[in-house]
Short mmCIF file of C-alpha atoms and ligand atoms in Angstrom, two decimals:
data_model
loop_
_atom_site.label_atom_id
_atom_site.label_comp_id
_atom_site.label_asym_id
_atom_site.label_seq_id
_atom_site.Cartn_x
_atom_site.Cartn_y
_atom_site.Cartn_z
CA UNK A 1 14.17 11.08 35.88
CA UNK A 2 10.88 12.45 35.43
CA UNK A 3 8.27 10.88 32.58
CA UNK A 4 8.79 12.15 29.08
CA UNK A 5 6.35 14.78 28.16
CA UNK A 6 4.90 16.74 25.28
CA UNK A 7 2.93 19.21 26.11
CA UNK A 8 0.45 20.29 22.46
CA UNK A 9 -1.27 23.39 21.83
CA UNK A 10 -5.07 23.87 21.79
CA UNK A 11 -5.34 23.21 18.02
CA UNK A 12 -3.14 20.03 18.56
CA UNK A 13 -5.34 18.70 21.20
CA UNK A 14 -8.49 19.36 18.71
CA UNK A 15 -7.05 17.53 16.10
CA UNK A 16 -6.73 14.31 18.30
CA UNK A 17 -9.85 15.43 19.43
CA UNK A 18 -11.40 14.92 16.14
CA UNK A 19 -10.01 11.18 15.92
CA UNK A 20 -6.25 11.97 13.93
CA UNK A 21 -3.41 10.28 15.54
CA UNK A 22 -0.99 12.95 14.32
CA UNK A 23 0.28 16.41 15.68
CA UNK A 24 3.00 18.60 13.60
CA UNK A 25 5.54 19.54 15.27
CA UNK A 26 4.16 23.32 14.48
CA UNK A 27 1.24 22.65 17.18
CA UNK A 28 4.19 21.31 19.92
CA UNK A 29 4.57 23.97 23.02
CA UNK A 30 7.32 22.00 24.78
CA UNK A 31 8.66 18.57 24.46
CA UNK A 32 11.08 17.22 27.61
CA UNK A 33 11.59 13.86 25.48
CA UNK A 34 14.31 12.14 23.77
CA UNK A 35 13.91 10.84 20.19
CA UNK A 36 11.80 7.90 19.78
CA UNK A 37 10.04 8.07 23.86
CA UNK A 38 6.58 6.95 24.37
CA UNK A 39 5.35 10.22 25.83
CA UNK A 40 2.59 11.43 28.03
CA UNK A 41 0.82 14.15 25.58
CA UNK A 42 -1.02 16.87 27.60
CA UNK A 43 -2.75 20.04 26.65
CA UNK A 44 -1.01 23.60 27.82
CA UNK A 45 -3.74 23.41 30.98
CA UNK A 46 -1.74 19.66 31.89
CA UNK A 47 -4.41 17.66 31.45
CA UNK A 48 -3.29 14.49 30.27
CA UNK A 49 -4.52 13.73 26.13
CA UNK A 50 -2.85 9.98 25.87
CA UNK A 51 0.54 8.33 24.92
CA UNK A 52 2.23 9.05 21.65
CA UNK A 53 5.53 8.36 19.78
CA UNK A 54 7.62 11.48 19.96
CA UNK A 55 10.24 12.24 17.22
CA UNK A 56 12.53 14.97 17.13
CA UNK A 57 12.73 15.20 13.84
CA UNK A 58 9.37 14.87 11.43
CA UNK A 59 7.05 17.68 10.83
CA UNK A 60 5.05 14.99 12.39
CA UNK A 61 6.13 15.09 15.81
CA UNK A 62 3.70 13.19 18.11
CA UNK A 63 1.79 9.61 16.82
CA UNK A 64 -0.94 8.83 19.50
CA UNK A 65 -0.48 5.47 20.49
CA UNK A 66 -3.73 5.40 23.08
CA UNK A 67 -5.63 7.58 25.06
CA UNK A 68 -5.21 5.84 28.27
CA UNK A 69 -2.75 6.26 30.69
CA UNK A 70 -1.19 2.38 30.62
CA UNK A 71 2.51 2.24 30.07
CA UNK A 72 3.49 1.30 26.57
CA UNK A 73 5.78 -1.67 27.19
CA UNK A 74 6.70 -5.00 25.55
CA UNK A 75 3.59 -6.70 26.96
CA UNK A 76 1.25 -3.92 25.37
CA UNK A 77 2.97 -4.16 22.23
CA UNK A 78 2.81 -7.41 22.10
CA UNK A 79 -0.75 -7.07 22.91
CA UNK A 80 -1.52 -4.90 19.68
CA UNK A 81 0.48 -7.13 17.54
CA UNK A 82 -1.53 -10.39 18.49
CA UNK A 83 -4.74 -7.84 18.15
CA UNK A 84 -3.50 -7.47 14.34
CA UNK A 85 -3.20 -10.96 13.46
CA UNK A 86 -6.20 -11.99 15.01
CA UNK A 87 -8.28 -9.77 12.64
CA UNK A 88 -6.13 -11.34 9.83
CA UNK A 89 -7.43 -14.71 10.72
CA UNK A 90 -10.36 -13.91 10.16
CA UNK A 91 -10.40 -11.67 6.41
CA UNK A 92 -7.23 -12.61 4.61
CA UNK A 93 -7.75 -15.75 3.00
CA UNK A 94 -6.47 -17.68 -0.19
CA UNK A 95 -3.08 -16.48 0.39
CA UNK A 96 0.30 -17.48 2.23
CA UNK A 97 0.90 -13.59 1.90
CA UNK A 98 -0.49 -11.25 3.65
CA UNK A 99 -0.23 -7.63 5.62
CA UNK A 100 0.38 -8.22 9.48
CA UNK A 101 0.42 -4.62 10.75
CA UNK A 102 -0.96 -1.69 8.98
CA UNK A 103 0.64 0.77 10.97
CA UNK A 104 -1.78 3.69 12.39
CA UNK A 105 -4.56 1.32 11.22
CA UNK A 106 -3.98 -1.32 13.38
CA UNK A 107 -2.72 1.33 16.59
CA UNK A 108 0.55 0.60 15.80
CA UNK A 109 1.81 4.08 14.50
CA UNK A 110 4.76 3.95 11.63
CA UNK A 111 5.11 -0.31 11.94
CA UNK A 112 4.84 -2.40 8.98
CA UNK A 113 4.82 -5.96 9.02
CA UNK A 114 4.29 -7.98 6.36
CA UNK A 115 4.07 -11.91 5.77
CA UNK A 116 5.67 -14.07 2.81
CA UNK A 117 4.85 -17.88 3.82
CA UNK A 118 7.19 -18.95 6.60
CA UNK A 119 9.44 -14.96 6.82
CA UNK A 120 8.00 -11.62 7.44
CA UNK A 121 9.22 -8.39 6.17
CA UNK A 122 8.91 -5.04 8.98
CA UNK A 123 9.60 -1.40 8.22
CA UNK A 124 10.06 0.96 11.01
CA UNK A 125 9.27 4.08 9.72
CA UNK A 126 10.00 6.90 12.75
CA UNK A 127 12.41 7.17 15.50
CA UNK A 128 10.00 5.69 17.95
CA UNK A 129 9.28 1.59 16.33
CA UNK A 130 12.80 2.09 14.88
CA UNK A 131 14.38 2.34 18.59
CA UNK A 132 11.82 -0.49 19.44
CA UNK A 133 12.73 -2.74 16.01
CA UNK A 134 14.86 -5.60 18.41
CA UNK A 135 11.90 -5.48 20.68
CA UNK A 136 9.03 -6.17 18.02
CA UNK A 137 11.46 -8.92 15.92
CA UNK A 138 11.68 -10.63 19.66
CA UNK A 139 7.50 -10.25 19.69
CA UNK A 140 6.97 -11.51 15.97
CA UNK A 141 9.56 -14.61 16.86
CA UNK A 142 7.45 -15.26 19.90
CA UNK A 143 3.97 -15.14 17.90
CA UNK A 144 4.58 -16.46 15.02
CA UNK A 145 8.02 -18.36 15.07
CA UNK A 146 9.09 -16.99 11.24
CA UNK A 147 11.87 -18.82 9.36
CA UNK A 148 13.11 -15.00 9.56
CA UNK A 149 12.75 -11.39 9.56
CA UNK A 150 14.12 -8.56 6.95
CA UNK A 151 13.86 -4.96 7.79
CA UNK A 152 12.72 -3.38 4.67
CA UNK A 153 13.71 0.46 6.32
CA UNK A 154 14.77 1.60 2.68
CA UNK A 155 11.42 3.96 2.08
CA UNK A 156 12.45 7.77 1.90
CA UNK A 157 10.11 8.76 4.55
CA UNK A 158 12.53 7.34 7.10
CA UNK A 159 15.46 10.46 6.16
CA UNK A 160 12.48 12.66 7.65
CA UNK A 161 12.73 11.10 11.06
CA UNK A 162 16.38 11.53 10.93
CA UNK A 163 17.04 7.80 9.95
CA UNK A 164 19.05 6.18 7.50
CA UNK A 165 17.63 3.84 4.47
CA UNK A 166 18.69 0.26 5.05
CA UNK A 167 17.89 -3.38 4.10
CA UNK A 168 19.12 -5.89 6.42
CA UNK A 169 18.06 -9.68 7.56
CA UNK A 170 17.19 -8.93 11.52
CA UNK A 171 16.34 -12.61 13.23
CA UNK A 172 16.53 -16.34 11.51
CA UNK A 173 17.02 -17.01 7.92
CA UNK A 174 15.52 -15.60 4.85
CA UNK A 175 16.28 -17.21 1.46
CA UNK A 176 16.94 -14.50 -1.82
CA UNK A 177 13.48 -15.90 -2.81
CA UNK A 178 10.34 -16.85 -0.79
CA UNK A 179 8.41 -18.76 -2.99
CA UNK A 180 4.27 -17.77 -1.68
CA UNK A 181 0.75 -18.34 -2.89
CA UNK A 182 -1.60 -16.30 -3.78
CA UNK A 183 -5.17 -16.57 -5.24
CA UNK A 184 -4.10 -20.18 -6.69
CA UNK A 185 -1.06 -18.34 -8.38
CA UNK A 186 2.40 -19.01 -6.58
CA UNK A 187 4.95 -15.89 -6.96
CA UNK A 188 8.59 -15.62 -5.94
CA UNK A 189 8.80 -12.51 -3.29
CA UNK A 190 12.54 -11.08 -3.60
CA UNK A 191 12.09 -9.83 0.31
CA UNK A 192 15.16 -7.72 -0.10
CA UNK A 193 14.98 -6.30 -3.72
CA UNK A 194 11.16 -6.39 -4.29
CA UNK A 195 9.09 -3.43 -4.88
CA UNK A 196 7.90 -1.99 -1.57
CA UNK A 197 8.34 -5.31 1.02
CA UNK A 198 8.76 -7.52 -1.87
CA UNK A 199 5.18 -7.57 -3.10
CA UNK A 200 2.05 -5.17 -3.76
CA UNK A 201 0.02 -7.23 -0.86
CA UNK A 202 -3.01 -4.14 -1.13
CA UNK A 203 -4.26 -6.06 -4.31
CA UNK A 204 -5.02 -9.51 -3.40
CA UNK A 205 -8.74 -8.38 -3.34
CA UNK A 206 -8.68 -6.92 -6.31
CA UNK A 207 -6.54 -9.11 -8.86
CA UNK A 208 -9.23 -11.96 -7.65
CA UNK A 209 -12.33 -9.49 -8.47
CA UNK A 210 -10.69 -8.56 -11.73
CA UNK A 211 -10.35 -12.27 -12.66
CA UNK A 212 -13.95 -12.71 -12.65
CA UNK A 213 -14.76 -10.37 -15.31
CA UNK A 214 -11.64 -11.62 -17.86
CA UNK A 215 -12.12 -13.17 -21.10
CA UNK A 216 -11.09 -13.22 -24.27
CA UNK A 217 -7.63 -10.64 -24.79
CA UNK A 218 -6.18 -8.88 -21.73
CA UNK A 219 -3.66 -6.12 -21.40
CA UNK A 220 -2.24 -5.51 -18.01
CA UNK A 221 -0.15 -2.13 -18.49
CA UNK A 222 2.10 -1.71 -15.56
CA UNK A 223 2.14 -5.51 -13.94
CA UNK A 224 5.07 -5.83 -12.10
CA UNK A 225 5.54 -9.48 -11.34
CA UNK A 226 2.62 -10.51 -13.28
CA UNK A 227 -0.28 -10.35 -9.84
CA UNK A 228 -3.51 -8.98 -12.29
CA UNK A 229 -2.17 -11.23 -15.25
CA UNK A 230 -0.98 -14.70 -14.17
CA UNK A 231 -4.27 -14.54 -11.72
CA UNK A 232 -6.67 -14.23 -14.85
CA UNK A 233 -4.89 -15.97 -17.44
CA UNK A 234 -6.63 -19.04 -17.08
CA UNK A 235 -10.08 -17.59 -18.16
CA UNK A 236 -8.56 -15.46 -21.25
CA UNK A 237 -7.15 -16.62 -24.54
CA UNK A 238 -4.06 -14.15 -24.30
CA UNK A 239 -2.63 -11.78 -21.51
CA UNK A 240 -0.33 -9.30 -22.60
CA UNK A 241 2.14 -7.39 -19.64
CA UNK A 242 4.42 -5.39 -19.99
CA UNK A 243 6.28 -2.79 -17.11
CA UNK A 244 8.56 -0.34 -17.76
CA UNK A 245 11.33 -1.95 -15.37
CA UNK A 246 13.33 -4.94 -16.92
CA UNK A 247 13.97 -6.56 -13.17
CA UNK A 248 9.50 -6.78 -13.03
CA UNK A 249 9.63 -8.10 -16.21
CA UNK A 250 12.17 -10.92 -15.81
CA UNK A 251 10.24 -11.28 -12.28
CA UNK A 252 6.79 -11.96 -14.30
CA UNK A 253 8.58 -14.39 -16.70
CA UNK A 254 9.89 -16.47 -14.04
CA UNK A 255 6.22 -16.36 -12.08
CA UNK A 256 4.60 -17.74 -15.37
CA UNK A 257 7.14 -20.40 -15.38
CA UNK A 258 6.88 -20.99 -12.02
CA UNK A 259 3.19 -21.78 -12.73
CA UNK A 260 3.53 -23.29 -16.36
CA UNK A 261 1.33 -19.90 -17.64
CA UNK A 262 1.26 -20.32 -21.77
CA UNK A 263 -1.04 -17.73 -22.48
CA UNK A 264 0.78 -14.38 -21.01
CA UNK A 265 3.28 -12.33 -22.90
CA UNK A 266 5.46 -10.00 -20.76
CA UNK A 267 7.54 -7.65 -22.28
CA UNK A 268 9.21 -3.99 -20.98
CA UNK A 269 7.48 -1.03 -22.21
CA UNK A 270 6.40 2.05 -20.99
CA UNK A 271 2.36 1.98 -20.85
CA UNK A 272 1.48 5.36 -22.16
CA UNK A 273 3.51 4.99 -25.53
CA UNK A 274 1.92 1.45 -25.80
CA UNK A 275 -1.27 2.84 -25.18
CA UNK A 276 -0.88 5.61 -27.63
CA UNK A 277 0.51 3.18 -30.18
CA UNK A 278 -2.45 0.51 -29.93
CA UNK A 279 -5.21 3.82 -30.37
CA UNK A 280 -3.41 4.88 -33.07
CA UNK A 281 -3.38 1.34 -34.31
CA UNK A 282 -6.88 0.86 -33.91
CA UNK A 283 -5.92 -3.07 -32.03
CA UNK A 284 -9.09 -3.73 -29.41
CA UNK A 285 -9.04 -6.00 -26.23
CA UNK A 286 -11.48 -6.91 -23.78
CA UNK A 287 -9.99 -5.96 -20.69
CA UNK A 288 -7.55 -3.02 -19.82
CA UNK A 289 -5.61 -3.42 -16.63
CA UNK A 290 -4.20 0.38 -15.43
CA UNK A 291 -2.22 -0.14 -11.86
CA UNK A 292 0.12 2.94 -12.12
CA UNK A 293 2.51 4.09 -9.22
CA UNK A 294 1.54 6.98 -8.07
CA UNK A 295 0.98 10.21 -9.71
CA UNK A 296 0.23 12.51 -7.26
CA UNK A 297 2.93 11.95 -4.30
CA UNK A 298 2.14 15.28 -2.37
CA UNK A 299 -0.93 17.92 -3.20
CA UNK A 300 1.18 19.89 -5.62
CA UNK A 301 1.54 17.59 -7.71
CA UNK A 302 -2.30 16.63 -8.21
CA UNK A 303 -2.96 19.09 -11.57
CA UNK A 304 -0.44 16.66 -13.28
CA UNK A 305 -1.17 13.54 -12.03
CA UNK A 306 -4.57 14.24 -12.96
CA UNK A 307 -3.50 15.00 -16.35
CA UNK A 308 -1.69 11.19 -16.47
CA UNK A 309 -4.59 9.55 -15.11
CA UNK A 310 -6.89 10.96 -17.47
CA UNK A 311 -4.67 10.20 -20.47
CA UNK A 312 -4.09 6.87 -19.70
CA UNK A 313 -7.58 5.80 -18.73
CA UNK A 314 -9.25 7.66 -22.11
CA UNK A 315 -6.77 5.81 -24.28
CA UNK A 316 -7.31 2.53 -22.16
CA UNK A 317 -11.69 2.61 -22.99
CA UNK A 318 -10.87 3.18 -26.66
CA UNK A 319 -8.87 -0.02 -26.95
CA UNK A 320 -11.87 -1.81 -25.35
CA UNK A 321 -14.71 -3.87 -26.98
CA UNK A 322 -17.73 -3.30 -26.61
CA UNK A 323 -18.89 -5.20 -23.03
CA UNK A 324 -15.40 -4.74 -22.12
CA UNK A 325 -13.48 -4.10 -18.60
CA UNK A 326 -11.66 -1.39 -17.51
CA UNK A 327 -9.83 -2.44 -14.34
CA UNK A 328 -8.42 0.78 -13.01
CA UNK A 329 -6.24 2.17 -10.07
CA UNK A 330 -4.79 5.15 -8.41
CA UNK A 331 -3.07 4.47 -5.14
CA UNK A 332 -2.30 8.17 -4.66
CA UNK A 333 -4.03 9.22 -1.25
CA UNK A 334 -4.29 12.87 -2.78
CA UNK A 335 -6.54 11.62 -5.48
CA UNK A 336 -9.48 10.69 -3.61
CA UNK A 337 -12.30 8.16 -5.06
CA UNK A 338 -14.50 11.29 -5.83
CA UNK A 339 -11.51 13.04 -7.93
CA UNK A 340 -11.17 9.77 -9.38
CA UNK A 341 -14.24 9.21 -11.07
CA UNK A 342 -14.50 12.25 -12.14
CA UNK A 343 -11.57 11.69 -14.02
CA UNK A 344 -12.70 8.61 -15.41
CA UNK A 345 -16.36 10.35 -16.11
CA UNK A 346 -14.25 13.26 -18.46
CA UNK A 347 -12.09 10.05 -19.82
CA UNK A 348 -14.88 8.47 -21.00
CA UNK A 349 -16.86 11.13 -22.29
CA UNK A 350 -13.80 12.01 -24.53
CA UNK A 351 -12.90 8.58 -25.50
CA UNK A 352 -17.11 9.04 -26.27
CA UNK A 353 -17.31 5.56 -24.60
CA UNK A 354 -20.24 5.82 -22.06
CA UNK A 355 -19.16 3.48 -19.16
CA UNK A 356 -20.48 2.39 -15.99
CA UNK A 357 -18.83 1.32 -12.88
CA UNK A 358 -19.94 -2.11 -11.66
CA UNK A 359 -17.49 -2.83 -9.09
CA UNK A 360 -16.16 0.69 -6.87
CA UNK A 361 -13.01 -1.40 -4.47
CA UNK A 362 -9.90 -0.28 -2.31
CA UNK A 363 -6.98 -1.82 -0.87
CA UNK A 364 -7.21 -5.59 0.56
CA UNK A 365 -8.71 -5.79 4.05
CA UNK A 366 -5.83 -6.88 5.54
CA UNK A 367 -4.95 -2.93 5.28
CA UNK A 368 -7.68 -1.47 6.54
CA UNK A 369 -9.04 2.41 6.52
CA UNK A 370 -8.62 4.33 10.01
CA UNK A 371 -11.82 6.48 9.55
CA UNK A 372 -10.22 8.93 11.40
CA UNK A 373 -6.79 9.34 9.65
CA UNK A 374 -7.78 9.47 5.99
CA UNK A 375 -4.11 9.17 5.19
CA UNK A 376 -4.76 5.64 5.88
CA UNK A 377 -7.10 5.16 2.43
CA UNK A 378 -4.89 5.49 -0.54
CA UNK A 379 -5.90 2.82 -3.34
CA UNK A 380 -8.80 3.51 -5.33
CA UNK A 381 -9.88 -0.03 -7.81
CA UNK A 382 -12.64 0.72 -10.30
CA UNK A 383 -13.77 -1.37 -12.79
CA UNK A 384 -15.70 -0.37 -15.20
CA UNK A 385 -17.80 -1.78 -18.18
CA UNK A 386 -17.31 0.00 -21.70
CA UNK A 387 -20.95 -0.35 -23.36
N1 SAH B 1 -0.04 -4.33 -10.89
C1 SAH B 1 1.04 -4.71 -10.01
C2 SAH B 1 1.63 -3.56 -9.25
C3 SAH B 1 2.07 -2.41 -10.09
S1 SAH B 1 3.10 -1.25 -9.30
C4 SAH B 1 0.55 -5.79 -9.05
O1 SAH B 1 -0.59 -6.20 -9.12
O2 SAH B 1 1.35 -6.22 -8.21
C5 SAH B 1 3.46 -0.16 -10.60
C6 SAH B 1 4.38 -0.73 -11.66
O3 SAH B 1 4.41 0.20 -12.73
C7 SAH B 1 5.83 -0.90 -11.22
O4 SAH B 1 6.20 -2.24 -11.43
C8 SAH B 1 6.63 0.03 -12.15
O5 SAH B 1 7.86 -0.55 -12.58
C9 SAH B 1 5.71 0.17 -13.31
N2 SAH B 1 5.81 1.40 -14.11
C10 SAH B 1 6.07 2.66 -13.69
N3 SAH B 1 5.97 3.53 -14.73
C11 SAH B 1 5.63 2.80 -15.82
C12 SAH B 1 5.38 3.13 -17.19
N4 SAH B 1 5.44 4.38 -17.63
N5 SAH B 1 5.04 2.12 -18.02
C13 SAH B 1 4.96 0.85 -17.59
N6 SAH B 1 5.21 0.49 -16.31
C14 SAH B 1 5.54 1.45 -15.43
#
């Protein structure tokens, strides 16, 4: 049988040309290929482009894997995964969890892996690492002999490429709770239930840098298990979280317990009536923690978000202190840094607080930014000094 091909149109090849991995399925001329191939991508003149994951189904039809013409087997899999962890080695450090494989960032188009101590959680997100998900488990076992290994496939992207939403223990053994440190702070990680693979691993960085400027009150508005607030709580007097979802709350409880925390108050709220309520109220702290999901999930919806983010960041500077922090987040990709602090610059000239940013951050390094694919840079951490 002869090799599966894709041949692209001109404007295809120009975008992988100019560094992106992706081509829409709009820019495909022919595809002899069945769903999920490695395929040889060549322009309409046949001249070969690289090797890509084909799917049938996404607007995103072809992920370039490499430009040269090697065969993309076990052993170069393997290859890219050992590439991964290698770089890990050397950034990630005080923590037991951490991001393995950042997908197109680390060459590895629509693979996740992520590490909880001793088990690892994967997502294969497109027909092509999907068809290969026995293969890579068989890699990670080899690499880095995990206690076990969940498929986290439940994100709705996957219904694009045609597959189905599922949660499922793949290799070994992996308890309802992986108990991991972090930052000094140790966390239970529900690897099957748990907000994206259990954890929000992009803010390692960040809940560390925030820590340094705490003191005195805290209020850390949408905090999940408790990651901004049990990691400062030693340096304040009182942390108050609250989330909007009971099962974070009851999650952040048992973390504080977990690390005999008496100083943090979790409760279930939703953030914008409790900032409202504390402006109205007049009640001051000297540090506001904003980690929202995300507003602004496709480009349409960007007026709005920006709307949200606004509100919530000019109520957030009038509860502060003078001297105090504004630790603030957006890890919507369509709201670039730029947009960002321009909505923090209107924020703060209505909350008449002048501000200044002392600290401009993004996702841990362990997920790192393909300059080329800017889909790859989505979380935006400012924080920001209320004079
Ligand atoms: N800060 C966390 C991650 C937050 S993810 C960390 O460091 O790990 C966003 C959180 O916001 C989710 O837990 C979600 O339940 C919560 N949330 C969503 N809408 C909310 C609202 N209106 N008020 C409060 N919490 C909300």
């Amino acid at each position: 049988m002869a090799e599966a091909q894709v041949v692209i149109t001109q404007r295809g090849a120009e975008r992988l040309f100019a560094g992106h991995l992706w081509v829409y399925r709009s820019d495909i001329r022919s595809a002899e290929a069945s769903p999920g191939d490695a395929v040889r991508v060549c322009d309409e003149r046949s001249r070969f482009l690289g090797r890509a994951f084909y799917s049938d189904s996404s607007q995103i039809a072809i992920r370039l894997i490499t430009r040269e013409d090697v065969p993309i087997d076990r052993d170069f899999l393997a290859a890219r995964i050992r590439a991964a962890a290698a770089f890990r080695n050397r950034v990630v450090e005080n923590t037991q969890v951490c991001r393995l494989v950042y997908g197109e960032a680390d060459q590895l188009p629509s693979l996740i892996v992520d590490r909880y101590a001793d088990c690892l959680a994967i997502q294969t997100l497109s027909q092509a690492t999907e068809r290969r998900k026995i293969e890579i488990a068989e890699i990670l076992q080899e690499i880095f002999s995990p206690r076990g290994i969940v498929e986290r496939n439940d994100p709705k992207v996957r219904l694009l490429e045609g597959l189905t939403q599922k949660v499922s223990l793949l290799a070994g053994e992996v308890p309802p709770e992986v108990i991991a440190e972090e930052n000094g702070v140790r966390f239970h990680f529900d690897l099957f239930k748990g907000q994206k693979t259990g954890g929000f691993l992009d803010q390692r960085e960040n809940r560390r840098a925030a820590a340094t400027y705490a003191s005195g009150e805290v209020l850390d508005c949408f905090t999940y298990n408790g990651g901004f607030a049990l990691t400062m709580a030693s340096r304040c007097q009182q942390v108050e979280a609250i989330d909007l979802s009971p099962a974070a709350v009851e999650a952040g409880r048992r973390n504080q317990a977990l690390n005999q925390i008496a100083n943090v108050s979790f409760r279930e709220a939703n953030a914008f009536d409790v900032l409202k309520n504390y402006d109205e109220q007049g009640r001051r702290f000297d540090m506001v923690l904003l980690d929202p999901p995300a507003f602004a999930k496709n480009r349409a919806s960007v007026p709005a978000a920006r709307r949200g983010y606004k509100e919530i960041n000019l109520r957030a500077l009038k509860l502060l202190r003078p001297g105090g922090y504004l630790v603030t987040c957006s890890c919507s990709h369509h709201i670039p840094e730029h947009l960002f602090l321009e909505i923090l610059a209107e924020a703060a000239n209505d909350a008449r607080r002048q501000s200044v940013v002392v600290d401009r951050r993004t996702q841990a390094r362990d997920h790192p930014i393909l300059l080329t694919v800017p889909e790859t840079h989505y979380l935006k951490c400012l924080i920001v000094r209320a004079l």
